[in-house]
PDB file of C-alpha atoms and ligand atoms in Angstrom:
ATOM      1  CA  MET A   1       4.406 -23.668 -13.001  1.00 95.00           C
ATOM      2  CA  ASN A   2       4.786 -22.343 -16.163  1.00 97.00           C
ATOM      3  CA  ILE A   3       2.067 -18.953 -16.736  1.00 98.00           C
ATOM      4  CA  LEU A   4       0.768 -17.160 -19.038  1.00 98.00           C
ATOM      5  CA  ILE A   5      -0.504 -13.438 -18.485  1.00 98.00           C
ATOM      6  CA  MET A   6      -2.875 -11.105 -20.374  1.00 96.00           C
ATOM      7  CA  GLY A   7      -5.243  -8.393 -20.672  1.00 95.00           C
ATOM      8  CA  PRO A   8      -4.844  -5.364 -22.354  1.00 92.00           C
ATOM      9  CA  ALA A   9      -2.252  -2.619 -22.492  1.00 88.00           C
ATOM     10  CA  GLY A  10      -2.430  -0.462 -18.738  1.00 89.00           C
ATOM     11  CA  ALA A  11      -4.324  -3.909 -17.468  1.00 93.00           C
ATOM     12  CA  GLY A  12      -1.249  -3.839 -14.318  1.00 90.00           C
ATOM     13  CA  LYS A  13       0.511  -6.815 -15.524  1.00 91.00           C
ATOM     14  CA  GLY A  14       3.845  -5.799 -14.739  1.00 87.00           C
ATOM     15  CA  THR A  15       2.534  -5.084 -11.372  1.00 88.00           C
ATOM     16  CA  MET A  16       0.411  -8.024 -11.687  1.00 94.00           C
ATOM     17  CA  SER A  17       4.019  -9.848 -12.215  1.00 94.00           C
ATOM     18  CA  SER A  18       5.665  -8.248 -10.025  1.00 90.00           C
ATOM     19  CA  HIS A  19       3.708  -9.810  -7.527  1.00 95.00           C
ATOM     20  CA  ILE A  20       3.638 -13.553  -8.595  1.00 96.00           C
ATOM     21  CA  CYS A  21       7.205 -13.894  -9.526  1.00 95.00           C
ATOM     22  CA  ALA A  22       7.951 -12.535  -5.537  1.00 94.00           C
ATOM     23  CA  ALA A  23       5.347 -15.406  -4.948  1.00 95.00           C
ATOM     24  CA  PHE A  24       5.490 -18.108  -6.917  1.00 94.00           C
ATOM     25  CA  THR A  25      10.081 -17.643  -7.038  1.00 93.00           C
ATOM     26  CA  VAL A  26       9.062 -17.449 -11.418  1.00 96.00           C
ATOM     27  CA  PRO A  27      11.641 -15.681 -13.114  1.00 96.00           C
ATOM     28  CA  HIS A  28       9.603 -12.744 -15.563  1.00 95.00           C
ATOM     29  CA  ILE A  29      10.179 -12.417 -19.167  1.00 95.00           C
ATOM     30  CA  SER A  30       7.929  -9.828 -20.936  1.00 93.00           C
ATOM     31  CA  THR A  31       8.779  -9.228 -24.436  1.00 95.00           C
ATOM     32  CA  GLY A  32       8.079  -5.581 -24.385  1.00 91.00           C
ATOM     33  CA  ASP A  33      10.644  -4.916 -21.333  1.00 90.00           C
ATOM     34  CA  MET A  34      13.134  -7.405 -24.115  1.00 93.00           C
ATOM     35  CA  LEU A  35      12.530  -4.831 -26.694  1.00 94.00           C
ATOM     36  CA  ARG A  36      12.991  -2.063 -24.973  1.00 90.00           C
ATOM     37  CA  GLU A  37      16.173  -2.949 -23.927  1.00 91.00           C
ATOM     38  CA  ASN A  38      17.229  -4.183 -27.750  1.00 93.00           C
ATOM     39  CA  VAL A  39      16.532  -0.606 -28.812  1.00 93.00           C
ATOM     40  CA  ALA A  40      18.149   1.020 -25.210  1.00 91.00           C
ATOM     41  CA  GLU A  41      21.020  -1.060 -26.865  1.00 94.00           C
ATOM     42  CA  GLY A  42      20.477  -0.413 -30.425  1.00 95.00           C
ATOM     43  CA  THR A  43      20.865  -4.460 -31.525  1.00 94.00           C
ATOM     44  CA  LYS A  44      20.272  -5.616 -35.086  1.00 93.00           C
ATOM     45  CA  LEU A  45      17.245  -7.104 -33.396  1.00 92.00           C
ATOM     46  CA  GLY A  46      16.106  -3.552 -31.208  1.00 93.00           C
ATOM     47  CA  LEU A  47      16.211  -1.383 -34.664  1.00 93.00           C
ATOM     48  CA  GLN A  48      13.616  -3.936 -35.906  1.00 92.00           C
ATOM     49  CA  ALA A  49      11.140  -3.047 -33.597  1.00 93.00           C
ATOM     50  CA  LYS A  50      11.460   0.583 -32.741  1.00 93.00           C
ATOM     51  CA  ALA A  51       9.649   1.893 -35.251  1.00 92.00           C
ATOM     52  CA  TYR A  52       6.658  -0.839 -34.213  1.00 92.00           C
ATOM     53  CA  MET A  53       6.209  -0.107 -31.112  1.00 90.00           C
ATOM     54  CA  GLU A  54       6.984   3.555 -30.967  1.00 87.00           C
ATOM     55  CA  GLY A  55       3.620   3.903 -33.357  1.00 83.00           C
ATOM     56  CA  GLY A  56       2.356   0.992 -31.347  1.00 80.00           C
ATOM     57  CA  HIS A  57       1.934  -1.521 -33.076  1.00 86.00           C
ATOM     58  CA  LEU A  58       2.337  -5.337 -33.088  1.00 88.00           C
ATOM     59  CA  VAL A  59       6.998  -5.920 -34.155  1.00 93.00           C
ATOM     60  CA  PRO A  60       6.401  -8.907 -36.442  1.00 92.00           C
ATOM     61  CA  ASP A  61       6.501 -12.412 -35.099  1.00 90.00           C
ATOM     62  CA  GLU A  62       9.915 -13.362 -37.365  1.00 87.00           C
ATOM     63  CA  VAL A  63      11.460 -10.496 -34.719  1.00 89.00           C
ATOM     64  CA  ILE A  64      10.529 -11.501 -31.847  1.00 93.00           C
ATOM     65  CA  ASN A  65       9.513 -15.917 -31.401  1.00 92.00           C
ATOM     66  CA  GLY A  66      13.456 -16.821 -31.642  1.00 89.00           C
ATOM     67  CA  MET A  67      14.005 -14.087 -28.989  1.00 92.00           C
ATOM     68  CA  VAL A  68      11.276 -15.963 -27.221  1.00 95.00           C
ATOM     69  CA  GLU A  69      12.491 -19.329 -27.804  1.00 93.00           C
ATOM     70  CA  GLU A  70      15.869 -17.882 -26.424  1.00 91.00           C
ATOM     71  CA  ARG A  71      14.689 -17.032 -23.876  1.00 95.00           C
ATOM     72  CA  LEU A  72      13.112 -19.744 -22.272  1.00 96.00           C
ATOM     73  CA  ALA A  73      15.547 -22.511 -23.444  1.00 95.00           C
ATOM     74  CA  LYS A  74      17.988 -20.681 -20.607  1.00 96.00           C
ATOM     75  CA  ASP A  75      17.801 -22.426 -17.573  1.00 96.00           C
ATOM     76  CA  ASP A  76      16.236 -20.489 -14.565  1.00 96.00           C
ATOM     77  CA  CYS A  77      13.666 -20.479 -17.333  1.00 97.00           C
ATOM     78  CA  ALA A  78      13.821 -24.883 -15.318  1.00 95.00           C
ATOM     79  CA  GLY A  79      11.600 -24.145 -12.086  1.00 94.00           C
ATOM     80  CA  GLY A  80       8.538 -22.483 -14.765  1.00 96.00           C
ATOM     81  CA  TYR A  81       8.712 -18.953 -15.840  1.00 97.00           C
ATOM     82  CA  LEU A  82       5.954 -15.886 -16.195  1.00 97.00           C
ATOM     83  CA  LEU A  83       5.241 -14.348 -19.220  1.00 97.00           C
ATOM     84  CA  ASP A  84       3.719 -11.677 -19.960  1.00 95.00           C
ATOM     85  CA  GLY A  85       2.997  -9.347 -23.854  1.00 92.00           C
ATOM     86  CA  PHE A  86       4.007 -12.691 -25.430  1.00 95.00           C
ATOM     87  CA  PRO A  87       1.986 -14.466 -27.177  1.00 96.00           C
ATOM     88  CA  ARG A  88      -0.043 -12.027 -28.887  1.00 91.00           C
ATOM     89  CA  THR A  89      -1.647 -12.998 -31.764  1.00 91.00           C
ATOM     90  CA  LEU A  90      -1.708 -16.654 -32.672  1.00 93.00           C
ATOM     91  CA  VAL A  91       0.318 -17.563 -34.912  1.00 93.00           C
ATOM     92  CA  GLN A  92       2.422 -16.605 -32.150  1.00 95.00           C
ATOM     93  CA  ALA A  93       0.308 -19.216 -29.458  1.00 96.00           C
ATOM     94  CA  GLN A  94       1.069 -21.971 -32.201  1.00 96.00           C
ATOM     95  CA  GLU A  95       4.116 -20.869 -31.868  1.00 96.00           C
ATOM     96  CA  LEU A  96       4.637 -21.028 -28.688  1.00 97.00           C
ATOM     97  CA  THR A  97       2.973 -24.767 -28.271  1.00 97.00           C
ATOM     98  CA  LYS A  98       5.823 -25.942 -30.627  1.00 97.00           C
ATOM     99  CA  ILE A  99       8.708 -23.657 -28.168  1.00 96.00           C
ATOM    100  CA  GLY A 100       7.013 -25.869 -25.221  1.00 96.00           C
ATOM    101  CA  GLU A 101       7.078 -28.997 -26.882  1.00 96.00           C
ATOM    102  CA  ARG A 102      10.754 -28.465 -28.194  1.00 96.00           C
ATOM    103  CA  THR A 103      11.787 -27.111 -24.807  1.00 95.00           C
ATOM    104  CA  GLY A 104       9.574 -29.493 -22.787  1.00 96.00           C
ATOM    105  CA  ARG A 105       8.080 -26.363 -20.473  1.00 97.00           C
ATOM    106  CA  PRO A 106       4.722 -26.164 -22.468  1.00 97.00           C
ATOM    107  CA  VAL A 107       2.559 -23.341 -20.948  1.00 97.00           C
ATOM    108  CA  GLN A 108       0.274 -24.589 -18.722  1.00 97.00           C
ATOM    109  CA  VAL A 109      -2.541 -22.035 -17.068  1.00 98.00           C
ATOM    110  CA  VAL A 110      -2.945 -18.393 -19.123  1.00 98.00           C
ATOM    111  CA  LEU A 111      -3.941 -15.113 -16.357  1.00 98.00           C
ATOM    112  CA  VAL A 112      -6.687 -13.263 -18.276  1.00 97.00           C
ATOM    113  CA  LEU A 113      -6.785  -9.563 -16.456  1.00 97.00           C
ATOM    114  CA  ASN A 114     -10.147  -8.214 -17.350  1.00 95.00           C
ATOM    115  CA  VAL A 115     -10.750  -3.939 -16.980  1.00 94.00           C
ATOM    116  CA  GLU A 116     -12.594  -2.009 -18.425  1.00 92.00           C
ATOM    117  CA  ARG A 117     -11.305   0.663 -21.690  1.00 90.00           C
ATOM    118  CA  LYS A 118     -11.895   4.489 -19.249  1.00 92.00           C
ATOM    119  CA  ILE A 119      -9.866   2.900 -16.754  1.00 93.00           C
ATOM    120  CA  LEU A 120      -7.312   1.512 -19.063  1.00 92.00           C
ATOM    121  CA  GLU A 121      -7.518   5.167 -20.444  1.00 92.00           C
ATOM    122  CA  ASP A 122      -7.202   6.594 -16.787  1.00 92.00           C
ATOM    123  CA  ARG A 123      -4.024   3.842 -16.156  1.00 91.00           C
ATOM    124  CA  ILE A 124      -1.822   4.583 -20.184  1.00 92.00           C
ATOM    125  CA  THR A 125      -1.898   8.560 -19.715  1.00 92.00           C
ATOM    126  CA  GLY A 126      -0.865   8.964 -15.642  1.00 94.00           C
ATOM    127  CA  ARG A 127       1.218   5.548 -16.271  1.00 92.00           C
ATOM    128  CA  ARG A 128       5.444   6.394 -15.598  1.00 95.00           C
ATOM    129  CA  ILE A 129       8.566   4.266 -15.667  1.00 94.00           C
ATOM    130  CA  CYS A 130      11.416   3.863 -14.132  1.00 94.00           C
ATOM    131  CA  PRO A 131      14.322   3.070 -17.626  1.00 91.00           C
ATOM    132  CA  LYS A 132      16.536   2.290 -14.815  1.00 92.00           C
ATOM    133  CA  CYS A 133      15.377  -0.747 -12.545  1.00 90.00           C
ATOM    134  CA  GLY A 134      11.638  -0.852 -14.562  1.00 87.00           C
ATOM    135  CA  ALA A 135       9.903   0.388 -11.422  1.00 89.00           C
ATOM    136  CA  ILE A 136       6.448   1.530 -12.191  1.00 89.00           C
ATOM    137  CA  TYR A 137       4.378   4.444 -10.839  1.00 92.00           C
ATOM    138  CA  HIS A 138       0.636   5.990 -11.606  1.00 92.00           C
ATOM    139  CA  VAL A 139       1.296  10.313 -10.939  1.00 94.00           C
ATOM    140  CA  ARG A 140      -2.377   9.815  -9.305  1.00 91.00           C
ATOM    141  CA  ASN A 141      -2.847   6.490  -7.944  1.00 87.00           C
ATOM    142  CA  HIS A 142       1.089   5.426  -7.496  1.00 91.00           C
ATOM    143  CA  PRO A 143       3.077   8.581  -7.171  1.00 95.00           C
ATOM    144  CA  THR A 144       6.806   8.736  -5.938  1.00 97.00           C
ATOM    145  CA  LYS A 145       7.819  10.831  -3.200  1.00 97.00           C
ATOM    146  CA  LYS A 146      10.125  12.699  -4.524  1.00 97.00           C
ATOM    147  CA  GLU A 147       8.387  14.151  -8.065  1.00 96.00           C
ATOM    148  CA  GLY A 148       9.613  12.449 -11.502  1.00 96.00           C
ATOM    149  CA  ILE A 149      12.468  10.957  -8.879  1.00 97.00           C
ATOM    150  CA  CYS A 150      12.035   6.744  -8.828  1.00 97.00           C
ATOM    151  CA  ASP A 151      11.763   5.723  -5.181  1.00 97.00           C
ATOM    152  CA  VAL A 152      13.753   3.210  -5.464  1.00 96.00           C
ATOM    153  CA  CYS A 153      16.912   3.773  -7.795  1.00 96.00           C
ATOM    154  CA  GLY A 154      16.538   7.648  -7.807  1.00 97.00           C
ATOM    155  CA  SER A 155      16.628   7.702 -11.959  1.00 97.00           C
ATOM    156  CA  SER A 156      13.966  10.657 -13.928  1.00 97.00           C
ATOM    157  CA  LEU A 157      11.347   8.425 -14.515  1.00 97.00           C
ATOM    158  CA  VAL A 158       9.859   8.898 -18.146  1.00 96.00           C
ATOM    159  CA  GLN A 159       6.717   8.024 -19.987  1.00 94.00           C
ATOM    160  CA  ARG A 160       6.796   5.392 -22.211  1.00 89.00           C
ATOM    161  CA  LYS A 161       5.968   7.298 -25.936  1.00 87.00           C
ATOM    162  CA  ASP A 162       3.478   4.547 -26.599  1.00 85.00           C
ATOM    163  CA  ASP A 163       1.152   5.668 -23.676  1.00 89.00           C
ATOM    164  CA  THR A 164      -0.738   8.034 -24.903  1.00 90.00           C
ATOM    165  CA  LEU A 165      -4.623   7.520 -26.119  1.00 89.00           C
ATOM    166  CA  GLU A 166      -3.992   7.697 -29.819  1.00 88.00           C
ATOM    167  CA  LYS A 167      -1.326   4.257 -28.841  1.00 86.00           C
ATOM    168  CA  LEU A 168      -4.234   3.344 -26.957  1.00 89.00           C
ATOM    169  CA  ASP A 169      -6.512   3.532 -29.776  1.00 89.00           C
ATOM    170  CA  ALA A 170      -4.106   1.674 -31.530  1.00 87.00           C
ATOM    171  CA  ARG A 171      -3.533  -0.870 -29.056  1.00 87.00           C
ATOM    172  CA  MET A 172      -6.541  -1.836 -28.354  1.00 89.00           C
ATOM    173  CA  GLU A 173      -8.370  -2.443 -32.059  1.00 90.00           C
ATOM    174  CA  GLU A 174      -4.749  -4.383 -32.125  1.00 87.00           C
ATOM    175  CA  TYR A 175      -5.173  -6.332 -28.504  1.00 90.00           C
ATOM    176  CA  GLU A 176      -9.317  -7.580 -29.639  1.00 90.00           C
ATOM    177  CA  ARG A 177      -8.210  -8.032 -33.481  1.00 92.00           C
ATOM    178  CA  LEU A 178      -5.143  -9.667 -32.969  1.00 90.00           C
ATOM    179  CA  THR A 179      -4.721 -11.057 -29.404  1.00 90.00           C
ATOM    180  CA  LYS A 180      -8.393 -12.032 -27.768  1.00 92.00           C
ATOM    181  CA  PRO A 181      -9.046 -15.281 -30.783  1.00 95.00           C
ATOM    182  CA  VAL A 182      -4.945 -16.165 -28.414  1.00 96.00           C
ATOM    183  CA  ILE A 183      -7.246 -16.122 -25.979  1.00 96.00           C
ATOM    184  CA  ASP A 184      -9.802 -18.664 -27.448  1.00 96.00           C
ATOM    185  CA  TYR A 185      -6.529 -20.738 -28.316  1.00 97.00           C
ATOM    186  CA  TYR A 186      -6.200 -21.086 -24.605  1.00 98.00           C
ATOM    187  CA  ARG A 187     -10.104 -21.404 -23.618  1.00 97.00           C
ATOM    188  CA  ASN A 188     -10.351 -24.344 -25.633  1.00 97.00           C
ATOM    189  CA  MET A 189      -7.643 -26.139 -23.929  1.00 97.00           C
ATOM    190  CA  GLY A 190      -8.639 -25.461 -21.196  1.00 97.00           C
ATOM    191  CA  LEU A 191      -5.799 -23.281 -19.302  1.00 98.00           C
ATOM    192  CA  VAL A 192      -7.397 -19.788 -19.020  1.00 98.00           C
ATOM    193  CA  TYR A 193      -8.131 -17.931 -15.673  1.00 98.00           C
ATOM    194  CA  GLU A 194     -10.231 -14.246 -15.957  1.00 97.00           C
ATOM    195  CA  ILE A 195      -9.574 -12.003 -13.193  1.00 97.00           C
ATOM    196  CA  ASP A 196     -11.330  -8.751 -12.042  1.00 97.00           C
ATOM    197  CA  ALA A 197      -7.923  -6.495 -12.119  1.00 96.00           C
ATOM    198  CA  SER A 198     -11.020  -3.057 -12.653  1.00 94.00           C
ATOM    199  CA  LYS A 199      -9.693  -2.342  -8.712  1.00 90.00           C
ATOM    200  CA  ASN A 200      -6.517  -2.167  -6.231  1.00 88.00           C
ATOM    201  CA  GLN A 201      -3.465  -4.247  -7.285  1.00 90.00           C
ATOM    202  CA  ASP A 202      -3.803  -5.812  -3.578  1.00 94.00           C
ATOM    203  CA  VAL A 203      -7.331  -7.106  -4.794  1.00 95.00           C
ATOM    204  CA  THR A 204      -6.168  -8.026  -7.875  1.00 96.00           C
ATOM    205  CA  PHE A 205      -3.697 -10.491  -7.183  1.00 97.00           C
ATOM    206  CA  GLU A 206      -5.786 -12.467  -3.779  1.00 97.00           C
ATOM    207  CA  GLN A 207      -7.762 -13.389  -7.268  1.00 97.00           C
ATOM    208  CA  VAL A 208      -4.477 -14.317  -9.195  1.00 97.00           C
ATOM    209  CA  LYS A 209      -3.058 -16.824  -5.417  1.00 96.00           C
ATOM    210  CA  LYS A 210      -5.714 -18.595  -5.607  1.00 96.00           C
ATOM    211  CA  VAL A 211      -5.641 -19.343  -8.833  1.00 96.00           C
ATOM    212  CA  LEU A 212      -2.588 -19.820  -8.751  1.00 96.00           C
ATOM    213  CA  SER A 213      -2.482 -21.594  -5.465  1.00 94.00           C
ATOM    214  CA  ASP A 214      -5.460 -23.887  -5.667  1.00 93.00           C
ATOM    215  CA  LEU A 215      -3.119 -25.771  -9.288  1.00 91.00           C
ATOM    216  CA  ALA A 216      -0.323 -25.646  -7.342  1.00 83.00           C
TER     217      ALA A 216
HETATM  218  P1  AMP B   1       4.492  -3.612 -24.363  1.00 79.26           P
HETATM  219  O1  AMP B   1       5.275  -3.703 -23.126  1.00 79.26           O
HETATM  220  O2  AMP B   1       3.932  -5.869 -23.331  1.00 79.26           O
HETATM  221  O3  AMP B   1       3.091  -2.753 -23.725  1.00 79.26           O
HETATM  222  O4  AMP B   1       4.838  -4.360 -25.030  1.00 79.26           O
HETATM  223  C1  AMP B   1       5.051  -2.891 -25.589  1.00 79.26           C
HETATM  224  C2  AMP B   1       5.329  -2.566 -27.138  1.00 79.26           C
HETATM  225  O5  AMP B   1       5.866  -3.886 -27.289  1.00 79.26           O
HETATM  226  C3  AMP B   1       4.096  -3.361 -28.069  1.00 79.26           C
HETATM  227  O6  AMP B   1       3.265  -1.929 -28.197  1.00 79.26           O
HETATM  228  C4  AMP B   1       4.976  -3.664 -29.103  1.00 79.26           C
HETATM  229  O7  AMP B   1       4.928  -2.663 -30.024  1.00 79.26           O
HETATM  230  C5  AMP B   1       6.105  -4.308 -28.937  1.00 79.26           C
HETATM  231  N1  AMP B   1       5.582  -6.041 -27.769  1.00 79.26           N
HETATM  232  C6  AMP B   1       5.621  -6.460 -27.229  1.00 79.26           C
HETATM  233  N2  AMP B   1       5.372  -7.993 -27.338  1.00 79.26           N
HETATM  234  C7  AMP B   1       5.100  -8.646 -28.382  1.00 79.26           C
HETATM  235  C8  AMP B   1       4.732  -9.243 -29.105  1.00 79.26           C
HETATM  236  N3  AMP B   1       4.371 -10.352 -28.824  1.00 79.26           N
HETATM  237  N4  AMP B   1       4.356  -9.599 -29.875  1.00 79.26           N
HETATM  238  C9  AMP B   1       4.631  -7.561 -30.863  1.00 79.26           C
HETATM  239  N5  AMP B   1       4.932  -7.045 -30.869  1.00 79.26           N
HETATM  240  C10 AMP B   1       5.191  -7.241 -29.368  1.00 79.26           C
END
């Protein structure tokens, strides 16, 4: 199945994605992760994206669209994919429709994770990630066994530069202004399923599993 997962920063897209990919054996394609890898490796694309990302702003469409098409055309997406973090603007959504036509891999279902602002603030400011294996933790809700050290690979955890209250304001503003119209775009196509993602991850995944199993 070709799945999109959407929701504001801190809604739990990354965590839900790892559950979905394990249960439905599809590759996880996160544009945020791909961009962070490019920044870490100092590629041309990474250099173009860095300042936008650190400011909590969207990277320009022309930087990101080609990166997504290249990725969706790869062999491992033949049996489906889970796209996370793209599209975030109407222009990207329209481009993704064209990419779907060109690759024969159109979006089939859009999961929208809904969480109220206060909960997002807590999740964002407490989030810590492993820069090596990508594991996601939270200082209170999902702490590591040894403080600051990844349980999976033993690396030192980091806080993303954009995981602050101030940057959350910018990210939320862009979400409301640019990404909400994307949800409407897919709602008009009859592809949207709303998920209440304000409780713990097990409760959220139960809802997701039901939607995807019913469609399979
Ligand atoms: P994420 O990990 O999905 O929160 O993405 C982190 C950052 O990467 C965002 O705040 C943007 O700066 C950038 N980014 C990721 N996906 C996109 C996209 N589809 N369009 C523009 N910028 C993006």
